[in-house]
Coordinates of C-alpha atoms in Angstrom, one line a residue:
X207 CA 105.0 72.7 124.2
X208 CA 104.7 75.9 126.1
X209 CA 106.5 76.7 129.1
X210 CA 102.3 76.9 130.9
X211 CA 101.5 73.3 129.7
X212 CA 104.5 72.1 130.7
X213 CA 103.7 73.7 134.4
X214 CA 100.1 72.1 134.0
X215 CA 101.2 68.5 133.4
X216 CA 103.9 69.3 136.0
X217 CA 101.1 70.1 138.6
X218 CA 98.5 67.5 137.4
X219 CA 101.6 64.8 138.1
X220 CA 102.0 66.1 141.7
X221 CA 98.3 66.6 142.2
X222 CA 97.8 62.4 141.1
X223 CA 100.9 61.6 143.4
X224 CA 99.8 63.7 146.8
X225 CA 96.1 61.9 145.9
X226 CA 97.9 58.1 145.8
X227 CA 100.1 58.8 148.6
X228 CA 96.6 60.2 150.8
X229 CA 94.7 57.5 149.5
X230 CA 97.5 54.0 150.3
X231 CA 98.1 55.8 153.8
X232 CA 94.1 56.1 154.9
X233 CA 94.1 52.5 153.6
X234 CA 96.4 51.0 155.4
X235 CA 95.8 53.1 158.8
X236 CA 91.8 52.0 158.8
X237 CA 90.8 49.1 160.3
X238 CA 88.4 47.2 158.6
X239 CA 86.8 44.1 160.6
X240 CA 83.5 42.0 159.8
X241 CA 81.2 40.4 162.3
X242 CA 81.0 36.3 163.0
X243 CA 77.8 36.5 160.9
X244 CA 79.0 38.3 158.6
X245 CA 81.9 36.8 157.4
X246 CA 79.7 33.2 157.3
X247 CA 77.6 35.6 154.9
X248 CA 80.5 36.0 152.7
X249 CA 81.0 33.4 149.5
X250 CA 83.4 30.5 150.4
X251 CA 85.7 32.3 147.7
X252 CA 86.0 35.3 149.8
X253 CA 86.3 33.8 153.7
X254 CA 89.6 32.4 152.7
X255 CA 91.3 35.5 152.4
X256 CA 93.0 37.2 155.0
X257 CA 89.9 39.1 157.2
X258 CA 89.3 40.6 160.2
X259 CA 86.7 39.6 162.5
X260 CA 85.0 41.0 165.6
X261 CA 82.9 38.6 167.6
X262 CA 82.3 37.8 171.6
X263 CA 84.4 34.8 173.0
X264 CA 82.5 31.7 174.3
X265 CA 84.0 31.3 178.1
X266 CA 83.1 27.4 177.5
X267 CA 84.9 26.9 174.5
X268 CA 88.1 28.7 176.0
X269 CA 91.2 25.6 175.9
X270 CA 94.6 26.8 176.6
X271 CA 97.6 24.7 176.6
X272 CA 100.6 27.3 178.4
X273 CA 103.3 24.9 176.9
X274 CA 102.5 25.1 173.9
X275 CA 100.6 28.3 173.4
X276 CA 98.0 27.2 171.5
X277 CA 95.2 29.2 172.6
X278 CA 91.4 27.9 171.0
X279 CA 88.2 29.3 171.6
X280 CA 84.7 29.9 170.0
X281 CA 83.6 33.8 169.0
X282 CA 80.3 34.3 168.5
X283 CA 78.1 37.5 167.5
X284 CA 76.4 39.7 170.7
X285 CA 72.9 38.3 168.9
X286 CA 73.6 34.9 168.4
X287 CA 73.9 32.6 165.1
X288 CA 76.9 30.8 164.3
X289 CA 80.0 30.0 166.1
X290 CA 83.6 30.4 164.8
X291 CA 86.4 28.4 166.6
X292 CA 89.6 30.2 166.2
X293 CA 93.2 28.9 166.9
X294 CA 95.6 31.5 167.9
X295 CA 99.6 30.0 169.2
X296 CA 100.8 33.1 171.4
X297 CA 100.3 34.5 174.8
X298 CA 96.9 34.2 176.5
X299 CA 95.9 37.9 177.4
X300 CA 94.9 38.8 180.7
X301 CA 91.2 39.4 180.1
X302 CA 90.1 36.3 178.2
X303 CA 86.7 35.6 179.7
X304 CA 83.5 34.9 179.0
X305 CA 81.0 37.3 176.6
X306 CA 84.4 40.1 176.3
X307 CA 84.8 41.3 172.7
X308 CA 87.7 40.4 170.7
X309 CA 89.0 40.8 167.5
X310 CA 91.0 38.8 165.4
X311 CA 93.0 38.7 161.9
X312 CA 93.8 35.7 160.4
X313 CA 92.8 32.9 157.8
X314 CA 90.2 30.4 157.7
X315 CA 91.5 26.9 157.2
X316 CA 89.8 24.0 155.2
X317 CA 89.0 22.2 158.2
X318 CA 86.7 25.4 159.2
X319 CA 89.3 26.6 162.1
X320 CA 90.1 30.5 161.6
X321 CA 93.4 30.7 162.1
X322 CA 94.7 34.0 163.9
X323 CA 98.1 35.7 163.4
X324 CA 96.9 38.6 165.7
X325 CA 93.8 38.7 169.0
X326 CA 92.8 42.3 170.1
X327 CA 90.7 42.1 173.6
X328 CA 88.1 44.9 173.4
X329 CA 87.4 46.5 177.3
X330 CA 84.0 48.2 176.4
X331 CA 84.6 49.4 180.4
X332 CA 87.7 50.7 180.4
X333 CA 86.1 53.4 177.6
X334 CA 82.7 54.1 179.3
X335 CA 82.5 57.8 180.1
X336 CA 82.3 58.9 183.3
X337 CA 78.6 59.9 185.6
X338 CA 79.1 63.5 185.2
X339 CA 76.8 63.8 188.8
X340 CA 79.3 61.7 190.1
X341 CA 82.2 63.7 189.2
X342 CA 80.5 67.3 190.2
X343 CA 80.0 65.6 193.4
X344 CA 83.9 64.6 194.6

């Protein structure tokens, strides 16, 4: 083999390398999540993987037990449909209310109950931008 093949098999092999390590680090960084509806959508098979799921928290389904810290509440989706009661044993964050988004990462269970390892609280107003003839006038 010539000393140019051998530098063209030498570059294809770090070309294919540089392209798996890209390709394993943009999939792990993204965050994927579904919707309540959607992930009733998905076949049985599928829901009882580990998923992500982004839904609004139902204030009247909120139960909290602080000695314990079992935290469960129903998401639902901004239009309606289904309801998903999630269990979740950690702190309760400071902004668990009524209608808030959340997202959460976890398992659903054969008795229906998703069970979450992790709960994100989404503050859509803490990211609004700013009345720019508000600004220009302070």
């Amino acid at each position: 083999m010539s000393t140019r093949a051998k530098l063209m098999v030498a570059l294809v092999v770090v070309v294919g390398v540089i392209g798996m390590l890209v390709r394993t680090a943009v999939t792990h960084a993204s965050t994927y999540y579904v919707t309540v509806n959607e992930f009733f959508q998905e076949s049985p098979a599928t829901q009882h993987d580990p998923t992500t799921i982004s839904g609004e928290i139902i204030g009247s389904s909120i139960n909290w037990n602080p000695t314990s810290g079992l935290l469960k509440f129903n998401v639902q989706d901004k239009t309606g449909g289904k309801a998903l009661t999630v269990v979740y044993h950690g702190a309760k964050p400071d902004d668990f209310t009524d209608n808030w988004p959340v997202i959460v990462t976890g398992m659903l269970q054969s008795d229906g109950s998703f069970h979450a390892s992790k709960l994100l609280i989404k503050c859509p107003s803490k990211y609004q931008a700013q009345n720019q003839a508000a600004n220009a006038a302070s």
